[in-house]
Coordinates of C-alpha atoms and ligand atoms in Angstrom, one line a residue:
M1 CA -21.2 -14.4 -43.9
L2 CA -21.7 -11.8 -41.2
A3 CA -21.3 -14.4 -38.6
A4 CA -18.1 -15.6 -40.2
A5 CA -16.8 -12.0 -40.3
Q6 CA -17.7 -11.5 -36.7
A7 CA -16.0 -14.8 -35.7
A8 CA -12.8 -13.7 -37.6
S9 CA -12.7 -10.4 -35.8
T10 CA -13.2 -11.8 -32.3
A11 CA -10.8 -14.7 -32.8
P12 CA -7.6 -12.9 -31.9
L13 CA -9.2 -11.6 -28.7
L14 CA -10.3 -15.1 -27.7
W15 CA -6.9 -16.4 -28.4
A16 CA -5.3 -13.7 -26.4
Q17 CA -7.7 -14.5 -23.5
L18 CA -7.0 -18.2 -23.8
L19 CA -3.3 -17.7 -24.0
G20 CA -3.4 -15.3 -21.0
T21 CA -5.3 -17.9 -18.9
A22 CA -2.9 -20.6 -20.0
R23 CA 0.2 -18.5 -19.2
R24 CA -1.3 -17.6 -15.8
G25 CA -2.1 -21.2 -15.1
M26 CA 1.4 -22.2 -16.2
A27 CA 3.0 -19.5 -14.1
T28 CA 1.0 -20.5 -11.1
S29 CA 2.0 -24.1 -11.4
L30 CA 5.7 -23.2 -11.8
L31 CA 5.8 -21.0 -8.7
R32 CA 7.5 -22.6 -5.7
V33 CA 7.8 -19.4 -3.7
P34 CA 4.4 -18.0 -2.6
P35 CA 3.8 -14.2 -2.3
P36 CA 5.2 -13.2 1.1
Q37 CA 2.5 -12.7 3.7
G38 CA 4.2 -9.7 5.1
L39 CA 3.9 -7.9 1.7
L40 CA 0.2 -8.6 1.5
R41 CA -0.3 -6.5 4.7
P42 CA -0.2 -2.7 4.6
L43 CA 3.1 -1.0 5.3
A44 CA 3.6 -0.3 9.0
V45 CA 5.7 2.6 10.1
P46 CA 5.3 3.7 13.7
E47 CA 5.8 7.3 14.9
R48 CA 9.2 7.7 16.6
L49 CA 11.3 10.6 17.8
L50 CA 14.7 9.8 16.4
L51 CA 17.2 11.2 18.8
G52 CA 20.0 8.7 18.0
P53 CA 23.1 9.6 16.0
G54 CA 21.0 9.6 12.8
P55 CA 18.9 9.4 10.8
S56 CA 16.9 12.2 12.3
N57 CA 13.2 12.9 11.7
V58 CA 12.1 14.2 8.3
P59 CA 9.9 17.3 8.6
P60 CA 6.7 17.4 6.5
R61 CA 8.1 19.8 3.9
I62 CA 11.0 17.4 3.1
Q63 CA 8.7 14.4 3.2
A64 CA 6.3 16.1 0.7
A65 CA 9.2 16.9 -1.6
G66 CA 10.3 13.2 -1.6
G67 CA 6.8 12.1 -2.4
R68 CA 6.4 14.2 -5.6
Q69 CA 5.8 12.6 -8.9
L70 CA 8.9 11.5 -10.8
L71 CA 10.6 13.3 -13.7
G72 CA 13.3 11.9 -15.9
H73 CA 16.8 12.1 -14.6
M74 CA 17.9 14.2 -17.6
H75 CA 14.9 16.5 -17.7
P76 CA 15.8 20.2 -17.5
E77 CA 13.8 20.7 -14.3
V78 CA 15.8 17.9 -12.6
L79 CA 19.0 19.4 -13.8
Q80 CA 17.8 22.7 -12.4
V81 CA 17.2 21.0 -9.0
M82 CA 20.7 19.5 -9.2
D83 CA 22.1 23.0 -9.8
E84 CA 20.2 24.3 -6.8
I85 CA 21.6 21.4 -4.7
K86 CA 25.1 22.3 -5.8
A87 CA 24.6 25.9 -4.8
G88 CA 23.1 24.7 -1.4
I89 CA 26.2 22.5 -0.8
Q90 CA 28.5 25.4 -1.7
Y91 CA 26.7 27.5 0.9
A92 CA 26.6 24.8 3.6
F93 CA 30.3 24.0 3.0
Q94 CA 31.3 27.7 2.5
T95 CA 33.1 26.9 -0.7
Q96 CA 33.3 28.2 -4.3
N97 CA 34.6 24.9 -5.6
R98 CA 33.3 24.0 -9.1
L99 CA 33.5 20.3 -8.4
T100 CA 30.7 20.2 -5.8
L101 CA 27.8 17.7 -6.1
A102 CA 25.8 15.1 -4.2
I103 CA 26.7 11.4 -4.4
S104 CA 23.8 9.0 -5.0
G105 CA 24.5 7.0 -1.8
S106 CA 24.9 7.4 1.9
G107 CA 27.8 8.9 3.9
H108 CA 29.9 5.8 3.3
C109 CA 29.5 6.1 -0.4
A110 CA 30.9 9.7 -0.2
M111 CA 33.8 8.4 1.9
E112 CA 34.5 5.8 -0.8
A113 CA 34.1 8.4 -3.5
A114 CA 36.7 10.6 -1.8
L115 CA 39.2 7.8 -1.2
F116 CA 38.6 6.0 -4.6
N117 CA 39.3 9.2 -6.5
L118 CA 42.1 10.7 -4.4
L119 CA 44.2 7.5 -4.0
E120 CA 45.9 5.1 -6.3
P121 CA 47.5 1.8 -5.3
G122 CA 50.7 2.6 -3.5
D123 CA 49.8 6.2 -2.5
T124 CA 50.5 7.0 1.1
V125 CA 47.5 8.1 3.3
L126 CA 47.6 9.1 6.9
V127 CA 44.4 8.4 8.8
A128 CA 43.6 10.1 12.1
I129 CA 41.7 7.6 14.2
N130 CA 39.9 8.6 17.4
G131 CA 36.7 6.6 16.7
I132 CA 35.1 4.3 14.2
W133 CA 35.2 6.7 11.1
G134 CA 39.0 6.7 10.9
Q135 CA 38.9 3.0 11.2
R136 CA 36.5 2.7 8.3
A137 CA 38.5 5.1 6.2
A138 CA 41.7 3.1 6.8
D139 CA 39.9 -0.1 5.9
I140 CA 38.6 1.4 2.6
A141 CA 42.1 2.8 1.8
R142 CA 43.7 -0.6 2.4
R143 CA 41.2 -2.2 0.0
L144 CA 42.4 0.2 -2.6
G145 CA 46.0 -0.9 -2.2
A146 CA 47.1 2.4 -0.6
N147 CA 49.9 2.6 1.9
V148 CA 48.0 3.4 5.1
Y149 CA 49.4 4.9 8.3
E150 CA 47.3 5.4 11.4
L151 CA 47.5 8.4 13.8
L152 CA 45.8 7.3 17.0
K153 CA 44.1 9.1 19.8
P154 CA 41.9 7.5 22.5
P155 CA 38.2 7.8 21.9
G156 CA 36.9 11.0 23.5
K157 CA 40.0 13.0 22.5
Y158 CA 40.9 15.1 19.5
F159 CA 44.1 15.8 17.5
T160 CA 46.2 18.9 18.0
P161 CA 48.1 20.5 15.1
Q162 CA 51.3 19.1 16.8
D163 CA 50.0 15.6 16.6
I164 CA 49.1 16.1 12.9
E165 CA 52.4 17.7 12.1
Q166 CA 54.4 14.8 13.7
G167 CA 52.4 12.4 11.5
L168 CA 53.0 14.4 8.4
V169 CA 56.7 14.7 9.0
Q170 CA 57.1 11.0 9.8
H171 CA 54.9 9.5 7.1
K172 CA 54.9 12.1 4.3
P173 CA 51.4 11.2 3.1
L174 CA 49.7 12.5 0.0
V175 CA 46.3 12.6 1.9
L176 CA 45.3 13.1 5.5
F177 CA 41.9 11.8 6.5
I178 CA 40.2 13.3 9.6
T179 CA 36.7 13.4 11.1
H180 CA 35.1 16.7 12.0
G181 CA 32.2 15.3 14.0
E182 CA 33.2 11.9 15.5
S183 CA 29.7 10.5 16.0
S184 CA 30.9 7.3 17.7
T185 CA 32.6 9.3 20.5
G186 CA 30.9 12.7 20.4
V187 CA 34.0 14.6 19.7
L188 CA 34.3 17.8 17.6
Q189 CA 37.7 18.0 15.9
P190 CA 39.1 21.5 15.6
L191 CA 40.2 22.1 12.0
E192 CA 41.8 25.5 12.3
G193 CA 45.2 25.5 10.7
L194 CA 45.1 21.9 9.5
G195 CA 44.7 22.7 5.8
E196 CA 47.6 25.1 5.8
L197 CA 49.7 22.6 7.7
C198 CA 48.9 19.8 5.3
H199 CA 49.7 22.0 2.3
R200 CA 53.0 23.0 3.8
H201 CA 53.8 19.2 3.8
G202 CA 52.6 18.5 0.3
C203 CA 49.5 16.7 1.5
L204 CA 45.8 17.1 0.8
L205 CA 43.3 17.4 3.6
L206 CA 40.2 15.1 3.5
V207 CA 37.5 15.8 6.1
D208 CA 34.4 13.8 7.1
A209 CA 31.6 16.1 8.2
V210 CA 28.7 13.6 8.0
A211 CA 27.6 14.2 11.6
S212 CA 28.6 17.9 11.9
L213 CA 27.6 19.7 8.8
G214 CA 25.1 22.5 9.6
G215 CA 25.5 21.8 13.4
A216 CA 29.1 23.1 13.9
P217 CA 31.0 25.7 12.0
I218 CA 33.1 24.5 9.0
F219 CA 34.6 26.8 6.3
M220 CA 35.9 24.7 3.5
D221 CA 37.7 27.4 1.6
Q222 CA 39.0 29.4 4.5
Q223 CA 40.2 26.3 6.3
E224 CA 41.8 25.0 3.1
I225 CA 40.0 21.7 3.1
D226 CA 40.6 19.8 -0.1
V227 CA 37.8 17.2 0.0
L228 CA 34.8 17.5 2.3
Y229 CA 31.8 15.3 2.4
S230 CA 28.6 14.9 4.5
G231 CA 25.3 13.0 4.5
S232 CA 21.7 13.9 4.0
Q233 CA 20.1 12.3 7.1
K234 CA 21.5 14.2 10.0
V235 CA 21.2 18.0 10.3
L236 CA 19.8 18.3 6.8
N237 CA 16.8 16.1 7.9
A238 CA 16.4 14.4 4.5
P239 CA 16.1 10.6 4.2
P240 CA 19.5 8.8 3.9
G241 CA 20.8 8.1 0.5
T242 CA 22.4 11.3 -0.9
A243 CA 25.8 12.7 0.2
P244 CA 27.2 16.2 -0.5
I245 CA 30.8 16.3 -1.5
S246 CA 33.2 18.9 -2.8
F247 CA 36.8 18.9 -4.2
S248 CA 39.2 21.9 -4.1
E249 CA 41.2 22.9 -7.1
R250 CA 44.2 21.2 -5.6
A251 CA 42.2 18.0 -5.2
R252 CA 40.9 18.3 -8.7
E253 CA 44.5 18.5 -10.0
K254 CA 45.4 15.3 -8.2
L255 CA 42.4 13.6 -10.0
L256 CA 43.6 14.9 -13.3
K257 CA 47.0 13.5 -12.8
R258 CA 45.9 10.0 -12.0
K259 CA 47.8 7.3 -13.7
M260 CA 44.8 4.9 -13.8
K261 CA 41.1 5.4 -13.7
P262 CA 39.4 5.2 -10.3
L263 CA 38.5 1.5 -9.5
S264 CA 34.8 2.4 -9.2
F265 CA 32.8 3.5 -12.3
Y266 CA 29.8 4.5 -10.2
L267 CA 31.9 6.9 -8.1
D268 CA 34.3 8.2 -10.8
M269 CA 34.3 11.9 -10.2
G270 CA 35.1 12.6 -13.9
W271 CA 31.8 11.1 -14.9
L272 CA 29.9 12.6 -11.9
A273 CA 31.4 16.0 -12.6
N274 CA 30.0 15.8 -16.1
Y275 CA 26.6 14.6 -15.0
W276 CA 26.4 17.4 -12.4
G277 CA 27.4 20.1 -14.9
C278 CA 30.7 20.8 -13.2
D279 CA 33.0 20.4 -16.2
G280 CA 31.4 22.8 -18.7
E281 CA 30.7 19.9 -21.1
P282 CA 27.2 18.8 -22.2
R283 CA 25.8 16.5 -19.5
R284 CA 25.8 12.8 -20.3
Y285 CA 23.9 10.0 -18.7
H286 CA 26.0 8.3 -16.0
H287 CA 23.4 6.6 -13.8
T288 CA 19.7 7.1 -13.1
A289 CA 19.9 9.5 -10.2
P290 CA 17.6 9.0 -7.1
I291 CA 15.5 11.9 -8.3
N292 CA 13.1 12.0 -5.4
S293 CA 16.0 11.9 -2.9
F294 CA 17.4 14.9 -4.8
F295 CA 14.1 16.7 -4.2
S296 CA 14.3 16.0 -0.5
L297 CA 18.0 17.0 -0.3
R298 CA 17.2 20.2 -2.1
E299 CA 14.5 21.0 0.5
G300 CA 16.9 20.1 3.4
L301 CA 19.5 22.5 2.0
A302 CA 16.8 25.2 1.4
I303 CA 15.7 25.0 5.0
L304 CA 19.3 25.4 6.1
A305 CA 19.7 28.4 3.7
E306 CA 16.5 30.0 5.0
L307 CA 17.5 29.6 8.6
G308 CA 21.1 30.6 8.0
L309 CA 24.2 28.7 8.9
E310 CA 25.1 30.9 11.9
S311 CA 21.6 30.5 13.4
S312 CA 21.8 26.7 12.8
W313 CA 25.2 26.4 14.6
E314 CA 23.9 28.6 17.4
Q315 CA 20.7 26.5 17.8
H316 CA 22.7 23.2 17.9
R317 CA 25.2 24.5 20.4
A318 CA 22.6 26.0 22.7
N319 CA 20.5 22.8 22.8
C320 CA 23.5 20.6 23.2
T321 CA 24.6 22.7 26.2
Q322 CA 21.1 22.4 27.7
L323 CA 21.2 18.7 27.2
C324 CA 24.6 18.3 28.8
Q325 CA 23.6 20.3 31.8
G326 CA 20.4 18.2 32.2
L327 CA 22.5 14.9 31.9
I328 CA 24.8 16.2 34.6
D329 CA 21.8 17.1 36.8
L330 CA 20.6 13.5 36.4
G331 CA 23.9 12.4 37.9
L332 CA 25.3 11.1 34.6
E333 CA 28.9 11.6 33.4
L334 CA 29.6 13.1 30.0
F335 CA 32.1 11.1 27.9
V336 CA 33.8 14.1 26.4
K337 CA 35.3 16.1 29.3
E338 CA 36.3 19.3 27.5
E339 CA 33.2 21.4 26.8
K340 CA 34.5 22.9 23.6
A341 CA 35.4 19.5 22.2
R342 CA 31.7 18.3 22.5
L343 CA 30.0 17.7 19.2
P344 CA 26.9 19.9 19.2
T345 CA 24.9 17.4 17.2
I346 CA 25.6 14.1 19.1
T347 CA 26.2 13.9 22.9
T348 CA 27.9 10.9 24.5
V349 CA 27.2 10.0 28.1
R350 CA 28.7 7.1 30.0
V351 CA 26.5 4.2 30.8
P352 CA 25.9 4.6 34.5
E353 CA 27.1 2.0 37.0
G354 CA 24.5 -0.7 37.6
Y355 CA 22.8 -0.3 34.2
N356 CA 23.0 -2.0 30.8
W357 CA 22.8 0.4 27.9
K358 CA 20.5 -2.0 26.0
D359 CA 17.9 -1.9 28.9
I360 CA 17.9 1.9 28.7
T361 CA 17.7 2.3 24.9
A362 CA 15.0 -0.4 24.7
F363 CA 13.0 1.2 27.5
L364 CA 13.1 4.7 25.9
M365 CA 12.0 3.2 22.6
D366 CA 9.2 1.0 24.0
S367 CA 7.9 3.3 26.7
H368 CA 8.6 6.8 25.4
G369 CA 8.8 6.3 21.6
V370 CA 12.2 7.9 21.6
E371 CA 15.3 6.4 20.0
I372 CA 18.7 7.0 21.5
A373 CA 21.6 4.7 20.8
G374 CA 24.4 2.8 22.5
G375 CA 28.0 3.2 21.6
L376 CA 29.6 2.3 18.3
G377 CA 33.0 0.8 17.5
P378 CA 35.3 1.8 20.4
T379 CA 32.5 3.1 22.5
V380 CA 30.3 0.0 22.4
D381 CA 29.0 -0.8 25.9
K382 CA 30.5 2.4 27.3
V383 CA 28.2 5.2 26.2
L384 CA 24.8 6.2 25.2
R385 CA 24.5 8.6 22.2
I386 CA 21.9 11.2 22.0
G387 CA 21.5 13.1 18.7
L388 CA 19.8 16.6 18.4
M389 CA 20.0 17.3 14.7
G390 CA 18.3 19.8 12.4
C391 CA 14.6 20.1 13.2
N392 CA 15.1 17.7 16.1
S393 CA 17.4 20.1 17.9
T394 CA 14.9 21.9 20.1
G395 CA 14.5 22.7 23.8
A396 CA 11.3 20.6 23.9
N397 CA 13.2 17.5 22.6
V398 CA 15.9 18.1 25.2
D399 CA 13.2 18.1 27.9
R400 CA 11.5 15.0 26.5
V401 CA 14.7 12.9 26.3
L402 CA 15.8 14.0 29.8
R403 CA 12.4 13.1 31.2
A404 CA 12.6 9.7 29.5
L405 CA 16.1 9.1 30.8
Q406 CA 15.0 10.0 34.3
D407 CA 12.3 7.4 34.0
A408 CA 14.7 4.8 32.6
L409 CA 17.1 5.5 35.5
N410 CA 14.3 4.8 37.9
R411 CA 13.2 1.6 36.3
C412 CA 16.2 0.0 34.6
H413 CA 18.7 -0.4 37.5
R414 CA 20.0 -4.0 37.5
S415 CA 19.0 -4.5 41.1
R416 CA 15.5 -3.4 40.4
L417 CA 15.2 -5.6 37.3
R418 CA 16.7 -8.6 39.1
H419 CA 14.1 -8.0 41.8
G420 CA 11.8 -9.5 39.3
N421 CA 13.1 -13.0 40.3
T422 CA 10.0 -13.5 42.3
Q423 CA 6.7 -15.3 41.9
Q424 CA 5.0 -11.9 41.4
A425 CA 7.4 -11.0 38.5
K426 CA 7.0 -14.4 37.0
S427 CA 3.2 -14.0 36.9
Q428 CA 3.6 -10.4 35.5
W429 CA 5.7 -11.9 32.6
K430 CA 3.1 -14.6 32.0
E431 CA 0.2 -12.1 32.0
A432 CA 2.0 -9.8 29.6
G433 CA 3.1 -12.5 27.3
I434 CA -0.2 -14.2 27.1
A435 CA -1.9 -10.8 26.4
R436 CA 0.4 -10.7 23.4
G437 CA -0.6 -14.1 22.2
M438 CA 2.5 -15.9 23.3
E439 CA 2.3 -19.4 24.7
E440 CA 2.9 -19.7 28.4
R441 CA 5.8 -22.1 27.9
A442 CA 7.5 -19.5 25.5
V443 CA 7.0 -16.7 28.0
L444 CA 8.5 -18.7 30.9
S445 CA 11.4 -19.7 28.8
R446 CA 12.0 -16.1 27.9
Y447 CA 11.8 -15.2 31.6
E448 CA 14.4 -17.9 32.4
T449 CA 16.7 -16.6 29.6
W450 CA 16.3 -13.1 31.0
L451 CA 17.4 -14.2 34.5
K452 CA 20.5 -15.7 33.0
T453 CA 21.4 -13.1 30.3
P454 CA 19.4 -10.0 31.2
S455 CA 21.1 -7.8 28.5
L456 CA 19.5 -9.9 25.7
I457 CA 15.9 -9.5 26.8
T458 CA 13.6 -6.6 27.7
P459 CA 12.4 -7.3 31.3
I460 CA 8.7 -7.4 32.1
A461 CA 9.2 -5.0 35.1
W462 CA 8.5 -2.4 32.5
P463 CA 5.1 -1.4 31.2
L464 CA 3.3 -4.1 29.4
S465 CA 3.8 -2.3 26.1
S466 CA 7.4 -3.1 26.3
F467 CA 7.1 -6.8 25.9
P468 CA 8.4 -8.4 23.8
S469 CA 11.0 -5.7 23.0
S470 CA 12.2 -4.5 19.7
G471 CA 16.0 -4.7 19.6
P472 CA 18.2 -1.7 20.2
R473 CA 19.4 0.1 17.2
A474 CA 22.5 2.0 16.3
C475 CA 23.4 4.3 13.4
Ligands
PMP501 N1 30.9 9.5 9.0 C1 30.2 9.9 10.1 C2 30.9 10.8 11.0 C3 29.0 9.4 10.5 O1 28.4 9.7 11.6 C4 28.4 8.4 9.6 C5 27.0 7.9 9.9 N2 26.8 7.6 11.2 C6 29.1 8.1 8.4 C7 30.3 8.6 8.2 C8 28.5 7.1 7.5 O2 27.3 7.5 6.9 P1 26.1 6.6 6.4 O3 25.6 5.8 7.5 O4 25.2 7.6 5.8 O5 26.8 5.7 5.3

């Protein structure tokens, strides 16, 4: 009797175990894709000094904030953090705008949020293009079915109020897009008077400040900017993935008068305004916010508030000036001639004669643990880009990158690299390759490829640690 009762009580357990085994067995037999070997190894993240155009390094305080335990995306503590982010953005942008929040996405996402909400199919937009960001904005606006006109300047130059006024008179746009910090060319666009000019011509002013916010003065309200957006991963030193944005009352009125809803639900400012508590209504779920990224962004904005905008601008300008002088002393040519037009966060310098930019960036990465980047869009192959943003904008980093560049100039000249076409260089390649577990045949074929197309391969004339090379990166 007792035995029967015991058997009855353990039976469900046994069945569960049996079923579990059967299911596991069945699942295993059905699997055609094995667990990836890479994922079975520990995550590997090397230490690097990120002096490219972004992202920049994340200081421990911001890292720690991002690593905190999750809360729910509607919990009052998270809503409180969101309110603090709003206030931080209002400070960084120098605006009182109610409709101020962070987009859950990178700088491009904020660019799309601005254009998706401001424009309807058939609306006319004038895009100031002096680098890649204008090109991207024009591309997005065309996808929306807007009527896009381009105002062009060569890379390295900025727009004058006269240029802008001509475009406004000629095309009568509803929106003007312009980039404050052109990170592909290293140009800082003066904004004085542009808002007032646009408003006189019945146009809204939309400004991209992804690469400049916190590093160069911008005054959203005083400069009458209607929509301003930025990113988290540059001066704010937070990981990429959140993007401050703000809309003026004028811009908000344009949103309210829309004939149709914005094409994107995710980026619909009506929904986002509610989720961020900007419309005075009870907050409703819109999407599950990247809560930990909000924690990091909050800390990035807090560090900026503690330092003070003016000190931050001053720090970026001073370090940029020191870097520019150092580059000139190395015999290099700055891409942006006019000193006041140089972006304090990202400096562009021409690739010197006799060098390939990929050799230099790969050398810095491999031998000095420092990332700088080549050009982007219209500056590809022409420039190197060096970013000093937020906590990375220090005199010590200026010295470090200048020393690394000096070293690169000594080692990466084409004639020096080509000198490797000797028996001695060949055996150096062999030795380094074999030390890294490569087959001799593979090393020699790599050597032959390098002789034919040196820009594709990191040469072995460099320290052994540089072989084989990780590829160059851009922002
Ligand atoms: N605008 C500018 C001026 C930028 O520098 C960048 C990033 N390099 C972007 C927009 C796009 O930002 P993200 O890469 O974060 O999407």
